Coordinates of C-alpha atoms in Angstrom, one line a residue:
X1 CA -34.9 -1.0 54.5
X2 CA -33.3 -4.0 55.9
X3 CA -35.9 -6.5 54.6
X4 CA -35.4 -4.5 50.8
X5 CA -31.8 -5.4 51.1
X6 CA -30.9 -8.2 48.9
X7 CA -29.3 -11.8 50.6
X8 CA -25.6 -11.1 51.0
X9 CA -24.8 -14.3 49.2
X10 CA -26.6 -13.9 46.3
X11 CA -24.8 -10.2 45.9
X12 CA -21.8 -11.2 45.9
X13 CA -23.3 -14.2 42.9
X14 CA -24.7 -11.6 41.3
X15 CA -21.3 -9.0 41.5
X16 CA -19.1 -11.8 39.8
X17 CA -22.3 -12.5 37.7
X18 CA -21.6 -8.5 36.6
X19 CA -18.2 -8.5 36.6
X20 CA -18.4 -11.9 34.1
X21 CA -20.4 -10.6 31.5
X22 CA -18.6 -7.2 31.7
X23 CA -15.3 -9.7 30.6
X24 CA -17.7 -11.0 28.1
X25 CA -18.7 -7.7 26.8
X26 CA -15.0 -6.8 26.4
X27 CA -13.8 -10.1 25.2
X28 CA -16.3 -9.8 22.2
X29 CA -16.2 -6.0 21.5
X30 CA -12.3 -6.6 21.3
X31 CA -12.7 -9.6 19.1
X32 CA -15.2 -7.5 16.7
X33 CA -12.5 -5.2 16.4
X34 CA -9.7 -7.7 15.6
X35 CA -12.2 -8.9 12.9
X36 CA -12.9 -5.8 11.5
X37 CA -9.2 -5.0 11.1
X38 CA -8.3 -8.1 10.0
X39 CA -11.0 -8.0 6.9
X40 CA -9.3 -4.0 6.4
X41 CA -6.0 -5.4 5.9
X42 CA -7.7 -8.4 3.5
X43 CA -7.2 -5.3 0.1
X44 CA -4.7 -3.5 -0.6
X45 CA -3.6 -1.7 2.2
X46 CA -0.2 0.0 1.1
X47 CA 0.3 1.4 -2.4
X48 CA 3.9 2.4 -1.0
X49 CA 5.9 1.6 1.4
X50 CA 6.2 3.7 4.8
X51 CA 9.3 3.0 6.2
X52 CA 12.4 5.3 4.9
X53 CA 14.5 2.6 2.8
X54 CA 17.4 5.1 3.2
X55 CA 17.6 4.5 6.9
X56 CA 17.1 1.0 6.5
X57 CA 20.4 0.6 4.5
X58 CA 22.3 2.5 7.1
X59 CA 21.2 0.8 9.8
X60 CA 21.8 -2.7 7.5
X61 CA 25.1 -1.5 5.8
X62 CA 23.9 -3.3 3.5
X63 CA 26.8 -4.5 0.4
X64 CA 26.9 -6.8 -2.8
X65 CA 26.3 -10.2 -1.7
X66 CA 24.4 -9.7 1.3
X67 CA 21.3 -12.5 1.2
X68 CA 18.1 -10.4 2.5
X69 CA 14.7 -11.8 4.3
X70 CA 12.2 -8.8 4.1
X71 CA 8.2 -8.2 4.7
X72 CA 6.8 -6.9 1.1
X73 CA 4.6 -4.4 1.7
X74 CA 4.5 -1.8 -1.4
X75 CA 7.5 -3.2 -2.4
X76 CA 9.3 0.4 -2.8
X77 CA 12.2 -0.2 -0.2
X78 CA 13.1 -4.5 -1.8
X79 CA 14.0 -2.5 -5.1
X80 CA 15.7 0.2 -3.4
X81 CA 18.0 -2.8 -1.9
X82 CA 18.5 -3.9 -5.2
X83 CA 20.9 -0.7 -6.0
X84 CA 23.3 -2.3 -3.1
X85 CA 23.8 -5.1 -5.3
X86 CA 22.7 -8.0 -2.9
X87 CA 22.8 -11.7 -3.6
X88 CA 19.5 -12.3 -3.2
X89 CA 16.5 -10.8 -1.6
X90 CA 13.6 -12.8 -0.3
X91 CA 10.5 -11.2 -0.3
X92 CA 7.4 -12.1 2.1
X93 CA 3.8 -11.1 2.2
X94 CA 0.4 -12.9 3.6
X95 CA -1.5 -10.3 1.6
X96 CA -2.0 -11.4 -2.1
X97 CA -2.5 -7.9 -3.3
X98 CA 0.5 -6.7 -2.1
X99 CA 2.3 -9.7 -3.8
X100 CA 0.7 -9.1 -6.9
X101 CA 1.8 -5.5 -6.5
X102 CA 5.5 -6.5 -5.8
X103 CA 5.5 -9.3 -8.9
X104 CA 4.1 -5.8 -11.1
X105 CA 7.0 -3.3 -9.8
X106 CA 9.9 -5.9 -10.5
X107 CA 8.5 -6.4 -13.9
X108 CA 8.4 -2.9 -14.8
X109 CA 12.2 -2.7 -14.0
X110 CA 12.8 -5.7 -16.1
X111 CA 10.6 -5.0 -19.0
X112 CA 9.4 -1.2 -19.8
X113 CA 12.0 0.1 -22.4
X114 CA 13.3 3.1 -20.3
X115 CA 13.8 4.6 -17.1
X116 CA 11.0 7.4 -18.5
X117 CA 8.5 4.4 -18.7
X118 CA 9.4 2.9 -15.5
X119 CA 8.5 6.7 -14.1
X120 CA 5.4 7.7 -15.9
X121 CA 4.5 4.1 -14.9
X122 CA 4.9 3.9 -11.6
X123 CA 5.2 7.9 -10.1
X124 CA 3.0 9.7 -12.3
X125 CA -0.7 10.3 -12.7
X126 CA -3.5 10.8 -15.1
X127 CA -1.1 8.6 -17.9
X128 CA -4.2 6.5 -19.3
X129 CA -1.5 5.1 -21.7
X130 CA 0.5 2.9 -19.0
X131 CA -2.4 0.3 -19.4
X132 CA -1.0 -0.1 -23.1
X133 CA 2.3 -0.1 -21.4
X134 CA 1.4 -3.2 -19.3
X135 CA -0.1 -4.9 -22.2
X136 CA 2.3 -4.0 -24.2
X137 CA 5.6 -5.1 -22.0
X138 CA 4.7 -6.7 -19.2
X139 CA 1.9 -8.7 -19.3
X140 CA 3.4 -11.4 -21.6
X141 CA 6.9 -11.5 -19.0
X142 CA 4.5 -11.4 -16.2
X143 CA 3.8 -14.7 -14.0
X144 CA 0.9 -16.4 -14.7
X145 CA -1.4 -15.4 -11.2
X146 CA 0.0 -11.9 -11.4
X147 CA -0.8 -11.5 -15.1
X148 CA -4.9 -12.4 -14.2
X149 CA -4.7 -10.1 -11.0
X150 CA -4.1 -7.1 -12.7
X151 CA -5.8 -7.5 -16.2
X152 CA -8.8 -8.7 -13.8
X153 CA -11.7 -6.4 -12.8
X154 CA -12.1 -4.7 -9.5
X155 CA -15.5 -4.3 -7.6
X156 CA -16.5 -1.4 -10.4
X157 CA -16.1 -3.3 -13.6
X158 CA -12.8 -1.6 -14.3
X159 CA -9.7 -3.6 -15.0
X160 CA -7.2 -3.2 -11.8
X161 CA -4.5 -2.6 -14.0
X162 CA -6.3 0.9 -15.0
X163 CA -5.5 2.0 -12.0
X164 CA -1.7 3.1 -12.8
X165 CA -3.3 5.0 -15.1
X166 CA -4.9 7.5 -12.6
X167 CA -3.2 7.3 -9.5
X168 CA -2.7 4.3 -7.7
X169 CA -1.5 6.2 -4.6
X170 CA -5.1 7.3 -4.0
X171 CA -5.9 3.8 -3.9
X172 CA -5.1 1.1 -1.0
X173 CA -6.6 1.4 2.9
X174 CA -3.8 4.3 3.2
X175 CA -4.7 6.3 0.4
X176 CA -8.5 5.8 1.4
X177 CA -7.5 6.8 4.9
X178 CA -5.6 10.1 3.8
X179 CA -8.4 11.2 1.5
X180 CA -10.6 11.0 4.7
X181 CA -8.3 12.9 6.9
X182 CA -8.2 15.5 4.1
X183 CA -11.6 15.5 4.1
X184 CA -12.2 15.7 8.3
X185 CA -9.4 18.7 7.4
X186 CA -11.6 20.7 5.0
X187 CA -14.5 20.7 6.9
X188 CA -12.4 22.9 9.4
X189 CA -11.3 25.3 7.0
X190 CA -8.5 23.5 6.3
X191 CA -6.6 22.1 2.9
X192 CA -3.5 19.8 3.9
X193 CA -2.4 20.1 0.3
X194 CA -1.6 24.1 0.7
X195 CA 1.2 22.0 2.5
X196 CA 3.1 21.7 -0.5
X197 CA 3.6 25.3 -1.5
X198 CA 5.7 26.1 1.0
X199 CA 9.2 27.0 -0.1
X200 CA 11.3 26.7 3.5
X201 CA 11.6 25.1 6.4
X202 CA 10.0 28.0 8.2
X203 CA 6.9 28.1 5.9
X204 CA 6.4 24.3 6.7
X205 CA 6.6 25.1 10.9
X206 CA 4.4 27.7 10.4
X207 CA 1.7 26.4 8.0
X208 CA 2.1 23.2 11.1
X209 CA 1.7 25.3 14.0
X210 CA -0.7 27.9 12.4
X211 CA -3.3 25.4 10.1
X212 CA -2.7 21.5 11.2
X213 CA -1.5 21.1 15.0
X214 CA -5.3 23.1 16.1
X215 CA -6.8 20.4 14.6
X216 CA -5.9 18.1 17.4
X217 CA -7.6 20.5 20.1
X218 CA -11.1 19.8 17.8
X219 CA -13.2 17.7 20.1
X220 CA -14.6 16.0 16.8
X221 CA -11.0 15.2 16.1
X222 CA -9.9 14.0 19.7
X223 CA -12.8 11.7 20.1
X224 CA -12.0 9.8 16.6
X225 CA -8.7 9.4 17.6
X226 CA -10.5 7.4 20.7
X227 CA -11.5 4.8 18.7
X228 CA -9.6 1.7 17.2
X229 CA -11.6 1.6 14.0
X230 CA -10.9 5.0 13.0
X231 CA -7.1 5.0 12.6
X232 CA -7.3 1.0 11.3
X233 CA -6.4 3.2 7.5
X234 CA -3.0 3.9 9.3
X235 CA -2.6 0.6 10.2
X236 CA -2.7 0.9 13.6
X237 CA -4.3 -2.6 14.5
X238 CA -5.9 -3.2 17.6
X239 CA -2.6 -4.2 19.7
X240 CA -0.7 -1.2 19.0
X241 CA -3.4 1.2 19.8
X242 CA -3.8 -0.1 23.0
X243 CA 0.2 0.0 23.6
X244 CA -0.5 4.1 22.3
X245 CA -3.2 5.1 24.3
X246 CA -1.6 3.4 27.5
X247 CA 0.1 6.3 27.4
X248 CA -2.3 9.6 27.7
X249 CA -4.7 9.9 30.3
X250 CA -7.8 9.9 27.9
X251 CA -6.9 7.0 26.0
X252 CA -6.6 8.9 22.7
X253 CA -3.9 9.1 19.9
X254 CA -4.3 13.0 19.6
X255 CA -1.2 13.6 21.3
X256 CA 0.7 10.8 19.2
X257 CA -0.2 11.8 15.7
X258 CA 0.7 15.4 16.6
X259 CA 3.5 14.8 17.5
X260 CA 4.6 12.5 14.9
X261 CA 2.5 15.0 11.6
X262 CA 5.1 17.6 13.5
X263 CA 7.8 15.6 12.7
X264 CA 6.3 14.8 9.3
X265 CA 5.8 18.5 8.3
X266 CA 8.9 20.6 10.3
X267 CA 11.9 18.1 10.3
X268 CA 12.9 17.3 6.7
X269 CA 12.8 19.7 4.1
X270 CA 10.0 19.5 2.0
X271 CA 11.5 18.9 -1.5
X272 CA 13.7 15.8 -0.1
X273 CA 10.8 14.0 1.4
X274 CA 8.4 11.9 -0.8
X275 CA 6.8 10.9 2.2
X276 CA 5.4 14.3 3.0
X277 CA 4.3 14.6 -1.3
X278 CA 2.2 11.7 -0.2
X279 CA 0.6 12.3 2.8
X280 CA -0.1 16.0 1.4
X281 CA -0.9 15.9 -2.5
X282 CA -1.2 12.3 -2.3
X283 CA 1.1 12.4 -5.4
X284 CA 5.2 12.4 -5.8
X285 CA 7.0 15.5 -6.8
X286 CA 7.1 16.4 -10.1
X287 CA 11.2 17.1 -11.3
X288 CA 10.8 21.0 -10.3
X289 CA 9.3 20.3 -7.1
X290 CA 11.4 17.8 -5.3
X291 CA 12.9 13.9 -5.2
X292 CA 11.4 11.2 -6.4
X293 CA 12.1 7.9 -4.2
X294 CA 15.3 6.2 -4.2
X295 CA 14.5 3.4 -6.5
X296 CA 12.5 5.7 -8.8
X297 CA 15.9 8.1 -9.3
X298 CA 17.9 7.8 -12.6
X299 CA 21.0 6.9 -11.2
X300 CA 19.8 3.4 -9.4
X301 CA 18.0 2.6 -12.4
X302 CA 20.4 0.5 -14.4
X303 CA 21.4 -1.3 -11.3
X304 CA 17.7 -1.9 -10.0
X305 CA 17.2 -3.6 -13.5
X306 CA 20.1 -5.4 -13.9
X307 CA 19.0 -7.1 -10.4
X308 CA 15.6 -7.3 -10.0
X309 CA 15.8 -11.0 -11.4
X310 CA 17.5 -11.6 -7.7
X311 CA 14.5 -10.8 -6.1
X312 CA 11.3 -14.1 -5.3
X313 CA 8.3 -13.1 -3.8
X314 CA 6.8 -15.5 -2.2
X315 CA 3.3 -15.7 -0.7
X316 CA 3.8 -17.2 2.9
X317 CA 5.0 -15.9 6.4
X318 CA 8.2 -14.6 7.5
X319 CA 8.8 -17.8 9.7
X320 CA 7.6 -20.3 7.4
X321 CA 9.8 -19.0 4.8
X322 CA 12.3 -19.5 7.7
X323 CA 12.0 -23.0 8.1
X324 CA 12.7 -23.8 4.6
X325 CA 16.4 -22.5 4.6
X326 CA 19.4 -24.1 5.8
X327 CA 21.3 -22.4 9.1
X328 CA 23.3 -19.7 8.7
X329 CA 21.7 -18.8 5.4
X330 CA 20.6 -15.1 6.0
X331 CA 22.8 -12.2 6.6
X332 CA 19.9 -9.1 6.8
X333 CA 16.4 -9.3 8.5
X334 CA 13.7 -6.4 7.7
X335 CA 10.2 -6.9 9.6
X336 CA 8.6 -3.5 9.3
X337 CA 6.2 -3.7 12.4
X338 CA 5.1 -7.2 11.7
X339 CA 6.2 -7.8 15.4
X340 CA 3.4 -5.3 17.1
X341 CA 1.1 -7.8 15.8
X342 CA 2.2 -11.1 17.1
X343 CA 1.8 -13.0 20.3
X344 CA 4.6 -14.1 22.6
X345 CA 4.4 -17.3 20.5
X346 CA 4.4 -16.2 17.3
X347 CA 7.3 -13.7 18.4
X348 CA 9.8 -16.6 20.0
X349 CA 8.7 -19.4 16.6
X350 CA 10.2 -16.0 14.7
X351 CA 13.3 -15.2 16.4
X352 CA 13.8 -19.0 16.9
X353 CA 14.4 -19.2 13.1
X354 CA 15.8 -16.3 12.9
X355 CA 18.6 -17.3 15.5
X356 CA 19.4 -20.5 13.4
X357 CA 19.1 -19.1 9.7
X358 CA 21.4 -16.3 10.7
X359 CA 25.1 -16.3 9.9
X360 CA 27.7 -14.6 11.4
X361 CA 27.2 -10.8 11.8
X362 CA 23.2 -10.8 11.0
X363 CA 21.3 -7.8 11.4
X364 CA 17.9 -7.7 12.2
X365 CA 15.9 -4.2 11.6
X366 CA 12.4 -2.9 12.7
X367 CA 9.8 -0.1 13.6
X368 CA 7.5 -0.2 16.7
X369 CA 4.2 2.0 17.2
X370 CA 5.7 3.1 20.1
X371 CA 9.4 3.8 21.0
X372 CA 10.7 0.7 22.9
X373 CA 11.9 -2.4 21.8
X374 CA 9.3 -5.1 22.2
X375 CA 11.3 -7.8 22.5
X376 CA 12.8 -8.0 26.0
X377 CA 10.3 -9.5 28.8
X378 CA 8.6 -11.6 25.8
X379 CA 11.3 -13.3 23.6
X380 CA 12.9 -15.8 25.7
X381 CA 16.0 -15.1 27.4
X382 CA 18.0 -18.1 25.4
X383 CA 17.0 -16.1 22.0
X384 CA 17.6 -12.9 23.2
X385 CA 20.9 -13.3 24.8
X386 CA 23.1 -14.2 21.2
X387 CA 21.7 -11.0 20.0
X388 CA 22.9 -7.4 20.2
X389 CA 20.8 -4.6 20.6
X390 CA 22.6 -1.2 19.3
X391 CA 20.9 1.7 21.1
X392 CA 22.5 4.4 20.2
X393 CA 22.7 3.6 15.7
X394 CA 18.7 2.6 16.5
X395 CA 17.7 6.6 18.1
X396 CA 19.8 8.3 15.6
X397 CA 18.4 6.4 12.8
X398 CA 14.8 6.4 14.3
X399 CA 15.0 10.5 14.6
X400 CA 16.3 10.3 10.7
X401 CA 13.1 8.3 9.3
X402 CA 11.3 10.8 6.6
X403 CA 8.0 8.4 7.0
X404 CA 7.6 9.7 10.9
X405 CA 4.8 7.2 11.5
X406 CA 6.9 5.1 13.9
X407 CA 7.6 5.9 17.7
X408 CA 10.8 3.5 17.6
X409 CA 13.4 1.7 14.9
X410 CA 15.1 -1.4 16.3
X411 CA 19.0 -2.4 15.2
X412 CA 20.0 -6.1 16.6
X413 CA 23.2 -7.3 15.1
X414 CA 24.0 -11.5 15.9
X415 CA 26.8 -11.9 18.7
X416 CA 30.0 -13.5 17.7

């Protein structure tokens, strides 16, 4: 046995040799998977906006002549802004489809003859005449790059602007991740759109307890919510679902969604949350069936069109938008969960111009994946020291959010 046994020196070569290419493996296998999300989030990833732009003004107090910074997105929550009368709103987005999209929503505010249009254009499905609209309307106000995106043809021949014509909220990574869910749902018996015929808060608890929180005991179920790629439609990238599953035992977001599709379902009444319309008929309400979103409602309207022209959206970073605006130049920060994405770096270039563009009593909001702040322990203490961080407005906010995707919302006001 002895002479089998290998030369110690060469084991312990051929140990590190093992424990090198195991790096490797992981290295690469996490770089795939940074890749893969990255080319995801190249479309349109989010038809709407999943942050509650209600909260967002509370935690803001936002007022006429406030000068706002915020992350595009679906552009829903910059023209619910726009009914607080602000001075100006800066709007930023690396993803040229959801800058397109933002450029389109403005210009139905400013353009389509009534509130009615602005609805069946933008909430409403199956209208195959809001393609005449846009010809109609906006297509001759529209900018010049927006105006070839959307009379342009997607990968089916069909022209991208045909899509508000059938229901662009079945569109996007989001939409096409919801229409899988419902689709993983059925095959266990189960339709997530019975959701929406309950009529109390004790019909959506049960149809929750009895029809969607089993689905998270499925072993199918529980081993997809193991793996990066499968939850990259919720846009969950690589970084936060390693902060997620840090926390359960089997490394799995089970636990995490069901907890959050509880708070979805069971803690907002069903007619005053769009959100849930969405993740459950993938459609708004109709009038008898509940609210529209804020900047959709008739009583904004006049004031979202009378100030949409306030609003530039502008196809760059948040911190190179930064760095082009004098100091003390900002008074309202919005960064979604841009920050669960960024390196130490990239966070502390950020909050740098954000320390020096602010003026006095700034406020900075944002959601995390999961419920702490990420900021202390990798912001630098110089930055983080002349800013605030309100605890107890961010928790009751946070546990207010209709979207419930997010474990935590962040308030940080700018110290005298």
């Amino acid at each position: 046995m002895t002479d089998l046994a290998p030369d110690a020196g060469f084991g312990r070569k051929n140990t590190k040799l093992k424990s090198a290419l195991l790096q490797h493996k992981t290295f690469s296998l996490a770089g795939v998977s940074e890749r893969l999300f990255g080319l995801l989030f190249s479309g349109l990833v989010y038809p709407q906006i999943w942050e509650d732009p209600i909260v967002d003004m509370e935690a803001m107090q936002l007022r006429s002549g406030h000068r706002i910074v915020t992350i595009g997105s679906g552009g829903c929550n910059v023209l619910t802004y726009l009914s607080a009368c602000p001075a100006r709103i800066d709007v930023v987005d690396l993803n040229r489809h959801h800058i397109a999209l933002n450029r389109l929503k403005l210009a139905a505010f400013r353009h389509l003859p009534s509130h009615k249009d602005v609805v069946r254009f933008l909430a409403s499905t199956g209208m195959r005449t809001n393609s005449d609209a846009f010809d109609l309307f906006i297509a001759p106000k529209l900018d010049a790059a927006s105006r070839a995106y959307w009379s342009g043809r997607d990968i089916t021949g069909r022209r991208r602007i045909s899509v508000f014509g059938r229901n662009i909220y079945r569109t996007g990574l989001l939409g096409r991740f919801i229409a899988a869910s419902h689709f993983l749902a059925r095959l266990h018996g189960i339709d997530p759109e019975d959701f929406v015929q309950a009529r109390s808060m004790r019909e959506q608890r049960q149809f929750f307890d009895d029809k969607l929180a089993p689905l998270f005991e499925r072993p199918v179920i529980r081993w997809l919510t193991s793996r990066k790629s499968s939850l990259f439609g919720l846009g969950i990238p690589p970084q936060q679902f390693d902060e997620l599953a840090s926390l359960s035992d089997e490394r799995s977001l089970a636990a995490v969604l069901r907890h959050r599709l509880e708070k979805l379902t069971c803690h907002f009444p069903l007619r005053e949350n769009y959100f849930a319309w969405q993740a459950f008929a993938r459609r708004y309400p109709l009038p008898h069936e509940g609210d529209l979103p804020p900047y959709l409602q008739g009583s904004k309207y006049e004031t979202i069109r009378n100030h949409a022209d306030r609003v530039a959206v502008h196809h760059e970073s948040f911190t190179e938008l930064l760095a082009r605006k004098p100091a003390s130049s900002v008074d309202r920060y919005v960064l979604l969960d841009a920050q669960d994405w960024m390196s130490d770096r990239q966070l502390n270039d950020l909050w740098s111009e954000i320390t020096r563009t602010a003026d006095a009593g700034a406020v900075v909001i944002f959601r995390t994946a999961a419920e702490a702040s990420i900021l202390p322990g990798r912001l630098s203490a110089a930055l983080l020291e002349q800013w605030d961080y309100d605890a107890e407005t961010s928790m009751r906010l946070g546990s207010q959010d209709r979207s419930a995707i997010y474990g935590g919302f962040h308030i940080y006001r700018k110290r005298a």
